[in-house]
JSON list of C-alpha atoms in Angstrom, two decimals:
[
{"chain": "A", "resi": 185, "resn": "MET", "atom": "CA", "xyz": [45.07, -184.57, 117.31]},
{"chain": "A", "resi": 186, "resn": "ALA", "atom": "CA", "xyz": [41.33, -185.22, 118.59]},
{"chain": "A", "resi": 187, "resn": "ALA", "atom": "CA", "xyz": [40.46, -188.71, 118.76]},
{"chain": "A", "resi": 188, "resn": "ALA", "atom": "CA", "xyz": [37.97, -189.68, 115.99]},
{"chain": "A", "resi": 189, "resn": "ASP", "atom": "CA", "xyz": [34.40, -190.60, 116.85]},
{"chain": "A", "resi": 190, "resn": "PHE", "atom": "CA", "xyz": [34.43, -193.40, 114.18]},
{"chain": "A", "resi": 191, "resn": "LYS", "atom": "CA", "xyz": [33.16, -196.79, 115.39]},
{"chain": "A", "resi": 192, "resn": "PRO", "atom": "CA", "xyz": [33.62, -199.37, 112.86]},
{"chain": "A", "resi": 193, "resn": "ALA", "atom": "CA", "xyz": [31.08, -202.35, 112.81]},
{"chain": "A", "resi": 194, "resn": "TRP", "atom": "CA", "xyz": [32.21, -205.44, 115.29]},
{"chain": "A", "resi": 195, "resn": "TRP", "atom": "CA", "xyz": [32.76, -207.61, 112.24]},
{"chain": "A", "resi": 196, "resn": "ILE", "atom": "CA", "xyz": [35.01, -205.35, 110.43]},
{"chain": "A", "resi": 197, "resn": "ALA", "atom": "CA", "xyz": [37.07, -203.80, 113.07]},
{"chain": "A", "resi": 198, "resn": "SER", "atom": "CA", "xyz": [40.50, -204.15, 111.44]},
{"chain": "A", "resi": 199, "resn": "PRO", "atom": "CA", "xyz": [41.43, -201.10, 109.46]},
{"chain": "A", "resi": 200, "resn": "HIS", "atom": "CA", "xyz": [42.93, -203.65, 106.87]},
{"chain": "A", "resi": 201, "resn": "LEU", "atom": "CA", "xyz": [39.85, -205.28, 106.48]},
{"chain": "A", "resi": 202, "resn": "GLN", "atom": "CA", "xyz": [37.88, -201.99, 106.10]},
{"chain": "A", "resi": 203, "resn": "THR", "atom": "CA", "xyz": [40.18, -201.09, 103.25]},
{"chain": "A", "resi": 204, "resn": "LEU", "atom": "CA", "xyz": [39.90, -204.50, 101.62]},
{"chain": "A", "resi": 205, "resn": "TRP", "atom": "CA", "xyz": [36.42, -205.16, 102.00]},
{"chain": "A", "resi": 206, "resn": "PRO", "atom": "CA", "xyz": [35.12, -202.92, 99.05]},
{"chain": "A", "resi": 207, "resn": "VAL", "atom": "CA", "xyz": [37.71, -203.89, 97.18]},
{"chain": "A", "resi": 208, "resn": "PHE", "atom": "CA", "xyz": [36.44, -207.38, 96.89]},
{"chain": "A", "resi": 209, "resn": "PHE", "atom": "CA", "xyz": [32.64, -207.37, 97.73]},
{"chain": "A", "resi": 210, "resn": "LYS", "atom": "CA", "xyz": [31.30, -203.78, 96.79]},
{"chain": "A", "resi": 211, "resn": "LYS", "atom": "CA", "xyz": [28.89, -204.26, 93.83]},
{"chain": "A", "resi": 212, "resn": "ARG", "atom": "CA", "xyz": [30.15, -202.63, 90.63]},
{"chain": "A", "resi": 213, "resn": "ASN", "atom": "CA", "xyz": [27.58, -200.96, 88.63]},
{"chain": "A", "resi": 214, "resn": "LYS", "atom": "CA", "xyz": [27.59, -201.21, 84.56]},
{"chain": "A", "resi": 215, "resn": "LEU", "atom": "CA", "xyz": [28.69, -198.14, 83.16]},
{"chain": "A", "resi": 216, "resn": "ASN", "atom": "CA", "xyz": [28.45, -196.97, 79.68]},
{"chain": "A", "resi": 217, "resn": "LEU", "atom": "CA", "xyz": [31.49, -194.58, 79.11]},
{"chain": "A", "resi": 218, "resn": "LEU", "atom": "CA", "xyz": [33.01, -192.78, 76.54]},
{"chain": "A", "resi": 219, "resn": "THR", "atom": "CA", "xyz": [37.18, -192.52, 76.46]},
{"chain": "A", "resi": 220, "resn": "GLU", "atom": "CA", "xyz": [38.89, -189.59, 75.30]},
{"chain": "A", "resi": 221, "resn": "GLN", "atom": "CA", "xyz": [42.56, -189.19, 74.60]},
{"chain": "A", "resi": 222, "resn": "VAL", "atom": "CA", "xyz": [43.69, -185.41, 75.38]},
{"chain": "A", "resi": 223, "resn": "GLU", "atom": "CA", "xyz": [46.79, -184.32, 73.92]},
{"chain": "A", "resi": 224, "resn": "LEU", "atom": "CA", "xyz": [49.12, -182.06, 76.29]},
{"chain": "A", "resi": 225, "resn": "ASP", "atom": "CA", "xyz": [51.18, -179.31, 75.49]},
{"chain": "A", "resi": 226, "resn": "ASP", "atom": "CA", "xyz": [54.24, -181.49, 76.46]},
{"chain": "A", "resi": 227, "resn": "GLY", "atom": "CA", "xyz": [53.47, -183.93, 74.12]},
{"chain": "A", "resi": 228, "resn": "ASP", "atom": "CA", "xyz": [52.01, -186.57, 76.42]},
{"chain": "A", "resi": 229, "resn": "PHE", "atom": "CA", "xyz": [48.49, -187.48, 76.94]},
{"chain": "A", "resi": 230, "resn": "ILE", "atom": "CA", "xyz": [45.82, -187.83, 79.53]},
{"chain": "A", "resi": 231, "resn": "ASP", "atom": "CA", "xyz": [42.85, -190.38, 79.38]},
{"chain": "A", "resi": 232, "resn": "LEU", "atom": "CA", "xyz": [39.34, -189.24, 80.20]},
{"chain": "A", "resi": 233, "resn": "CYS", "atom": "CA", "xyz": [36.36, -191.47, 80.65]},
{"chain": "A", "resi": 234, "resn": "TRP", "atom": "CA", "xyz": [33.07, -189.38, 80.10]},
{"chain": "A", "resi": 235, "resn": "SER", "atom": "CA", "xyz": [29.56, -190.44, 81.01]},
{"chain": "A", "resi": 236, "resn": "GLN", "atom": "CA", "xyz": [27.34, -190.51, 78.09]},
{"chain": "A", "resi": 237, "resn": "LYS", "atom": "CA", "xyz": [24.70, -188.56, 80.26]},
{"chain": "A", "resi": 238, "resn": "ASP", "atom": "CA", "xyz": [23.80, -185.47, 79.02]},
{"chain": "A", "resi": 239, "resn": "SER", "atom": "CA", "xyz": [23.79, -182.74, 81.72]},
{"chain": "A", "resi": 240, "resn": "THR", "atom": "CA", "xyz": [24.86, -179.12, 82.09]},
{"chain": "A", "resi": 241, "resn": "LYS", "atom": "CA", "xyz": [26.65, -180.29, 85.23]},
{"chain": "A", "resi": 242, "resn": "THR", "atom": "CA", "xyz": [29.76, -181.92, 84.63]},
{"chain": "A", "resi": 243, "resn": "VAL", "atom": "CA", "xyz": [31.76, -183.26, 87.77]},
{"chain": "A", "resi": 244, "resn": "LEU", "atom": "CA", "xyz": [35.19, -184.13, 87.20]},
{"chain": "A", "resi": 245, "resn": "ILE", "atom": "CA", "xyz": [36.47, -186.84, 89.30]},
{"chain": "A", "resi": 246, "resn": "LEU", "atom": "CA", "xyz": [40.09, -187.20, 90.53]},
{"chain": "A", "resi": 247, "resn": "HIS", "atom": "CA", "xyz": [41.03, -190.78, 91.60]},
{"chain": "A", "resi": 248, "resn": "GLY", "atom": "CA", "xyz": [43.55, -191.73, 94.45]},
{"chain": "A", "resi": 249, "resn": "LEU", "atom": "CA", "xyz": [46.97, -193.39, 94.09]},
{"chain": "A", "resi": 250, "resn": "GLU", "atom": "CA", "xyz": [47.23, -195.93, 91.42]},
{"chain": "A", "resi": 251, "resn": "GLY", "atom": "CA", "xyz": [43.21, -195.81, 91.07]},
{"chain": "A", "resi": 252, "resn": "ASP", "atom": "CA", "xyz": [41.57, -195.84, 87.72]},
{"chain": "A", "resi": 253, "resn": "LEU", "atom": "CA", "xyz": [38.23, -196.52, 86.25]},
{"chain": "A", "resi": 254, "resn": "HIS", "atom": "CA", "xyz": [37.79, -200.19, 88.15]},
{"chain": "A", "resi": 255, "resn": "SER", "atom": "CA", "xyz": [38.55, -198.40, 91.52]},
{"chain": "A", "resi": 256, "resn": "HIS", "atom": "CA", "xyz": [35.33, -199.49, 93.50]},
{"chain": "A", "resi": 257, "resn": "TYR", "atom": "CA", "xyz": [34.81, -195.95, 94.48]},
{"chain": "A", "resi": 258, "resn": "VAL", "atom": "CA", "xyz": [35.29, -194.60, 90.99]},
{"chain": "A", "resi": 259, "resn": "ASN", "atom": "CA", "xyz": [32.49, -196.94, 89.96]},
{"chain": "A", "resi": 260, "resn": "GLY", "atom": "CA", "xyz": [30.32, -196.00, 92.82]},
{"chain": "A", "resi": 261, "resn": "ILE", "atom": "CA", "xyz": [30.41, -192.17, 92.34]},
{"chain": "A", "resi": 262, "resn": "ILE", "atom": "CA", "xyz": [30.23, -192.35, 88.63]},
{"chain": "A", "resi": 263, "resn": "TYR", "atom": "CA", "xyz": [26.86, -194.07, 89.07]},
{"chain": "A", "resi": 264, "resn": "ARG", "atom": "CA", "xyz": [25.67, -192.05, 91.81]},
{"chain": "A", "resi": 265, "resn": "LEU", "atom": "CA", "xyz": [26.38, -188.69, 90.28]},
{"chain": "A", "resi": 266, "resn": "GLU", "atom": "CA", "xyz": [24.61, -189.98, 86.82]},
{"chain": "A", "resi": 267, "resn": "ARG", "atom": "CA", "xyz": [21.26, -190.67, 89.05]},
{"chain": "A", "resi": 268, "resn": "ALA", "atom": "CA", "xyz": [21.76, -187.06, 90.62]},
{"chain": "A", "resi": 269, "resn": "GLY", "atom": "CA", "xyz": [21.57, -185.82, 87.03]},
{"chain": "A", "resi": 270, "resn": "CYS", "atom": "CA", "xyz": [25.24, -184.88, 86.59]},
{"chain": "A", "resi": 271, "resn": "ARG", "atom": "CA", "xyz": [27.76, -185.98, 83.95]},
{"chain": "A", "resi": 272, "resn": "PRO", "atom": "CA", "xyz": [30.64, -187.32, 85.61]},
{"chain": "A", "resi": 273, "resn": "VAL", "atom": "CA", "xyz": [34.01, -187.37, 83.86]},
{"chain": "A", "resi": 274, "resn": "LEU", "atom": "CA", "xyz": [36.97, -189.43, 85.58]},
{"chain": "A", "resi": 275, "resn": "MET", "atom": "CA", "xyz": [40.42, -187.83, 84.85]},
{"chain": "A", "resi": 276, "resn": "HIS", "atom": "CA", "xyz": [42.91, -190.75, 84.81]},
{"chain": "A", "resi": 277, "resn": "PHE", "atom": "CA", "xyz": [46.64, -189.43, 86.04]},
{"chain": "A", "resi": 278, "resn": "ARG", "atom": "CA", "xyz": [49.48, -190.12, 84.03]},
{"chain": "A", "resi": 279, "resn": "GLY", "atom": "CA", "xyz": [50.36, -193.86, 83.75]},
{"chain": "A", "resi": 280, "resn": "CYS", "atom": "CA", "xyz": [47.00, -194.81, 85.26]},
{"chain": "A", "resi": 281, "resn": "SER", "atom": "CA", "xyz": [44.75, -195.61, 82.66]},
{"chain": "A", "resi": 282, "resn": "GLY", "atom": "CA", "xyz": [46.23, -198.85, 81.56]},
{"chain": "A", "resi": 283, "resn": "ARG", "atom": "CA", "xyz": [48.40, -197.39, 78.78]},
{"chain": "A", "resi": 284, "resn": "ILE", "atom": "CA", "xyz": [51.79, -196.32, 79.13]},
{"chain": "A", "resi": 285, "resn": "ASN", "atom": "CA", "xyz": [52.43, -192.60, 78.52]},
{"chain": "A", "resi": 286, "resn": "ARG", "atom": "CA", "xyz": [54.85, -191.08, 76.28]},
{"chain": "A", "resi": 287, "resn": "LEU", "atom": "CA", "xyz": [57.05, -189.33, 78.32]},
{"chain": "A", "resi": 288, "resn": "VAL", "atom": "CA", "xyz": [58.63, -190.58, 81.46]},
{"chain": "A", "resi": 289, "resn": "ARG", "atom": "CA", "xyz": [57.01, -188.25, 83.98]},
{"chain": "A", "resi": 290, "resn": "ALA", "atom": "CA", "xyz": [55.01, -189.47, 87.09]},
{"chain": "A", "resi": 291, "resn": "TYR", "atom": "CA", "xyz": [51.92, -187.90, 88.69]},
{"chain": "A", "resi": 292, "resn": "HIS", "atom": "CA", "xyz": [52.18, -186.68, 92.31]},
{"chain": "A", "resi": 293, "resn": "SER", "atom": "CA", "xyz": [50.07, -184.98, 95.02]},
{"chain": "A", "resi": 294, "resn": "GLY", "atom": "CA", "xyz": [51.52, -181.84, 94.29]},
{"chain": "A", "resi": 295, "resn": "GLU", "atom": "CA", "xyz": [51.30, -181.60, 90.48]},
{"chain": "A", "resi": 296, "resn": "THR", "atom": "CA", "xyz": [48.54, -179.37, 89.68]},
{"chain": "A", "resi": 297, "resn": "GLY", "atom": "CA", "xyz": [49.22, -178.47, 86.07]},
{"chain": "A", "resi": 298, "resn": "ASP", "atom": "CA", "xyz": [47.38, -181.60, 84.34]},
{"chain": "A", "resi": 299, "resn": "LEU", "atom": "CA", "xyz": [44.30, -180.56, 86.50]},
{"chain": "A", "resi": 300, "resn": "ALA", "atom": "CA", "xyz": [44.43, -177.05, 85.00]},
{"chain": "A", "resi": 301, "resn": "PHE", "atom": "CA", "xyz": [44.80, -178.35, 81.54]},
{"chain": "A", "resi": 302, "resn": "ILE", "atom": "CA", "xyz": [41.80, -180.63, 81.85]},
{"chain": "A", "resi": 303, "resn": "VAL", "atom": "CA", "xyz": [39.50, -178.09, 83.70]},
{"chain": "A", "resi": 304, "resn": "GLU", "atom": "CA", "xyz": [40.20, -175.98, 80.54]},
{"chain": "A", "resi": 305, "resn": "HIS", "atom": "CA", "xyz": [39.84, -178.60, 78.14]},
{"chain": "A", "resi": 306, "resn": "ILE", "atom": "CA", "xyz": [36.48, -179.46, 79.72]},
{"chain": "A", "resi": 307, "resn": "ARG", "atom": "CA", "xyz": [35.36, -175.90, 79.41]},
{"chain": "A", "resi": 308, "resn": "LYS", "atom": "CA", "xyz": [36.30, -175.83, 75.80]},
{"chain": "A", "resi": 309, "resn": "LYS", "atom": "CA", "xyz": [34.62, -178.88, 74.95]},
{"chain": "A", "resi": 310, "resn": "THR", "atom": "CA", "xyz": [31.31, -178.17, 76.72]},
{"chain": "A", "resi": 311, "resn": "GLY", "atom": "CA", "xyz": [31.18, -174.55, 76.79]},
{"chain": "A", "resi": 312, "resn": "ARG", "atom": "CA", "xyz": [31.36, -174.23, 80.47]},
{"chain": "A", "resi": 313, "resn": "HIS", "atom": "CA", "xyz": [33.63, -174.98, 83.32]},
{"chain": "A", "resi": 314, "resn": "PRO", "atom": "CA", "xyz": [33.10, -178.32, 85.16]},
{"chain": "A", "resi": 315, "resn": "TYR", "atom": "CA", "xyz": [30.38, -177.76, 87.80]},
{"chain": "A", "resi": 316, "resn": "ALA", "atom": "CA", "xyz": [32.02, -179.71, 90.72]},
{"chain": "A", "resi": 317, "resn": "ALA", "atom": "CA", "xyz": [35.07, -181.86, 91.34]},
{"chain": "A", "resi": 318, "resn": "VAL", "atom": "CA", "xyz": [35.43, -184.84, 93.36]},
{"chain": "A", "resi": 319, "resn": "GLY", "atom": "CA", "xyz": [38.97, -185.83, 94.56]},
{"chain": "A", "resi": 320, "resn": "TYR", "atom": "CA", "xyz": [39.78, -189.25, 96.45]},
{"chain": "A", "resi": 321, "resn": "SER", "atom": "CA", "xyz": [42.90, -189.55, 98.52]},
{"chain": "A", "resi": 322, "resn": "LEU", "atom": "CA", "xyz": [46.10, -188.30, 96.08]},
{"chain": "A", "resi": 323, "resn": "GLY", "atom": "CA", "xyz": [43.51, -186.86, 93.75]},
{"chain": "A", "resi": 324, "resn": "ALA", "atom": "CA", "xyz": [41.87, -185.06, 96.70]},
{"chain": "A", "resi": 325, "resn": "ASN", "atom": "CA", "xyz": [45.36, -183.55, 97.79]},
{"chain": "A", "resi": 326, "resn": "VAL", "atom": "CA", "xyz": [46.03, -182.43, 93.74]},
{"chain": "A", "resi": 327, "resn": "LEU", "atom": "CA", "xyz": [42.39, -180.85, 93.93]},
{"chain": "A", "resi": 328, "resn": "LEU", "atom": "CA", "xyz": [42.85, -178.81, 97.36]},
{"chain": "A", "resi": 329, "resn": "LYS", "atom": "CA", "xyz": [46.19, -177.72, 96.23]},
{"chain": "A", "resi": 330, "resn": "TRP", "atom": "CA", "xyz": [44.69, -176.32, 92.63]},
{"chain": "A", "resi": 331, "resn": "LEU", "atom": "CA", "xyz": [41.94, -174.94, 94.52]},
{"chain": "A", "resi": 332, "resn": "GLY", "atom": "CA", "xyz": [44.18, -172.87, 96.63]},
{"chain": "A", "resi": 333, "resn": "GLU", "atom": "CA", "xyz": [46.29, -171.88, 93.55]},
{"chain": "A", "resi": 334, "resn": "THR", "atom": "CA", "xyz": [43.00, -170.56, 91.93]},
{"chain": "A", "resi": 335, "resn": "SER", "atom": "CA", "xyz": [41.28, -169.15, 94.84]},
{"chain": "A", "resi": 336, "resn": "GLU", "atom": "CA", "xyz": [40.42, -165.89, 93.25]},
{"chain": "A", "resi": 337, "resn": "LYS", "atom": "CA", "xyz": [39.42, -167.29, 89.83]},
{"chain": "A", "resi": 338, "resn": "ASN", "atom": "CA", "xyz": [38.27, -170.77, 90.56]},
{"chain": "A", "resi": 339, "resn": "PRO", "atom": "CA", "xyz": [35.27, -171.76, 88.36]},
{"chain": "A", "resi": 340, "resn": "LEU", "atom": "CA", "xyz": [33.92, -174.48, 90.47]},
{"chain": "A", "resi": 341, "resn": "ALA", "atom": "CA", "xyz": [30.47, -174.24, 92.28]},
{"chain": "A", "resi": 342, "resn": "LYS", "atom": "CA", "xyz": [31.47, -177.21, 94.44]},
{"chain": "A", "resi": 343, "resn": "ALA", "atom": "CA", "xyz": [34.49, -179.38, 95.21]},
{"chain": "A", "resi": 344, "resn": "VAL", "atom": "CA", "xyz": [34.77, -182.39, 97.62]},
{"chain": "A", "resi": 345, "resn": "ALA", "atom": "CA", "xyz": [37.75, -183.72, 98.80]},
{"chain": "A", "resi": 346, "resn": "VAL", "atom": "CA", "xyz": [37.71, -187.38, 100.26]},
{"chain": "A", "resi": 347, "resn": "SER", "atom": "CA", "xyz": [39.99, -189.25, 102.54]},
{"chain": "A", "resi": 348, "resn": "VAL", "atom": "CA", "xyz": [42.60, -186.79, 102.10]},
{"chain": "A", "resi": 349, "resn": "PRO", "atom": "CA", "xyz": [46.28, -187.83, 103.67]},
{"chain": "A", "resi": 350, "resn": "LEU", "atom": "CA", "xyz": [47.07, -184.63, 105.36]},
{"chain": "A", "resi": 351, "resn": "ARG", "atom": "CA", "xyz": [50.45, -185.77, 106.56]},
{"chain": "A", "resi": 352, "resn": "LEU", "atom": "CA", "xyz": [51.85, -187.43, 103.48]},
{"chain": "A", "resi": 353, "resn": "HIS", "atom": "CA", "xyz": [55.15, -188.49, 104.97]},
{"chain": "A", "resi": 354, "resn": "ASP", "atom": "CA", "xyz": [53.42, -190.19, 107.84]},
{"chain": "A", "resi": 355, "resn": "ALA", "atom": "CA", "xyz": [51.17, -191.93, 105.36]},
{"chain": "A", "resi": 356, "resn": "SER", "atom": "CA", "xyz": [54.06, -193.07, 103.42]},
{"chain": "A", "resi": 357, "resn": "ALA", "atom": "CA", "xyz": [56.06, -194.10, 106.52]},
{"chain": "A", "resi": 358, "resn": "ARG", "atom": "CA", "xyz": [52.87, -196.33, 107.61]},
{"chain": "A", "resi": 359, "resn": "LEU", "atom": "CA", "xyz": [53.20, -198.52, 104.41]},
{"chain": "A", "resi": 360, "resn": "GLN", "atom": "CA", "xyz": [56.37, -199.50, 105.49]},
{"chain": "A", "resi": 361, "resn": "LEU", "atom": "CA", "xyz": [55.20, -201.20, 108.71]},
{"chain": "A", "resi": 362, "resn": "GLY", "atom": "CA", "xyz": [53.70, -204.55, 109.17]},
{"chain": "A", "resi": 363, "resn": "ALA", "atom": "CA", "xyz": [50.95, -205.96, 107.30]},
{"chain": "A", "resi": 364, "resn": "SER", "atom": "CA", "xyz": [50.36, -202.32, 105.48]},
{"chain": "A", "resi": 365, "resn": "LYS", "atom": "CA", "xyz": [53.54, -203.84, 103.26]},
{"chain": "A", "resi": 366, "resn": "ILE", "atom": "CA", "xyz": [50.88, -205.93, 101.12]},
{"chain": "A", "resi": 367, "resn": "TYR", "atom": "CA", "xyz": [49.49, -202.18, 99.82]},
{"chain": "A", "resi": 368, "resn": "ILE", "atom": "CA", "xyz": [53.16, -201.41, 98.65]},
{"chain": "A", "resi": 369, "resn": "VAL", "atom": "CA", "xyz": [53.28, -204.86, 96.82]},
{"chain": "A", "resi": 370, "resn": "TYR", "atom": "CA", "xyz": [49.68, -203.94, 95.39]},
{"chain": "A", "resi": 371, "resn": "LEU", "atom": "CA", "xyz": [50.42, -200.42, 94.24]},
{"chain": "A", "resi": 372, "resn": "LEU", "atom": "CA", "xyz": [53.70, -201.49, 92.50]},
{"chain": "A", "resi": 373, "resn": "SER", "atom": "CA", "xyz": [52.21, -204.22, 90.95]}
]
């Protein structure tokens, strides 16, 4: 693997500080969103948060592991997409919207059925498929897997995958080491 060209600012050189800084200090924008509970074929549900901005360009957002509407990066991308003339919609993975799901079924990096269902739900609701999708971390894995599965008939004009953990086993093992254990406590809480 090639060495990265990334050079952090001198005052935030630690990777832990780079991870935690935006969580505690990034400005949160006031958002005006509508929540929709989408009933799934298996009897469970997915919660969506829709921007109230009217636009023909719907952009689906997929959060990372245990992310949600309150994650700093979700807040920021919704705000910026609205300013760019798009209508963002956040798909909460099962169990991540703050409400307990009906089924004992978790989401994971290889589960694309819920994403496919929501893409079709958006098409039925708006009359067109999402213009684009943005996935973060685990959500980026799901997005990229779904894009591969639908490569011949993919309805998206654009897709962005941010901070994709390419080797999930290595990422999981890293969480077991040293100060990284604080993330496990955070994620499990």
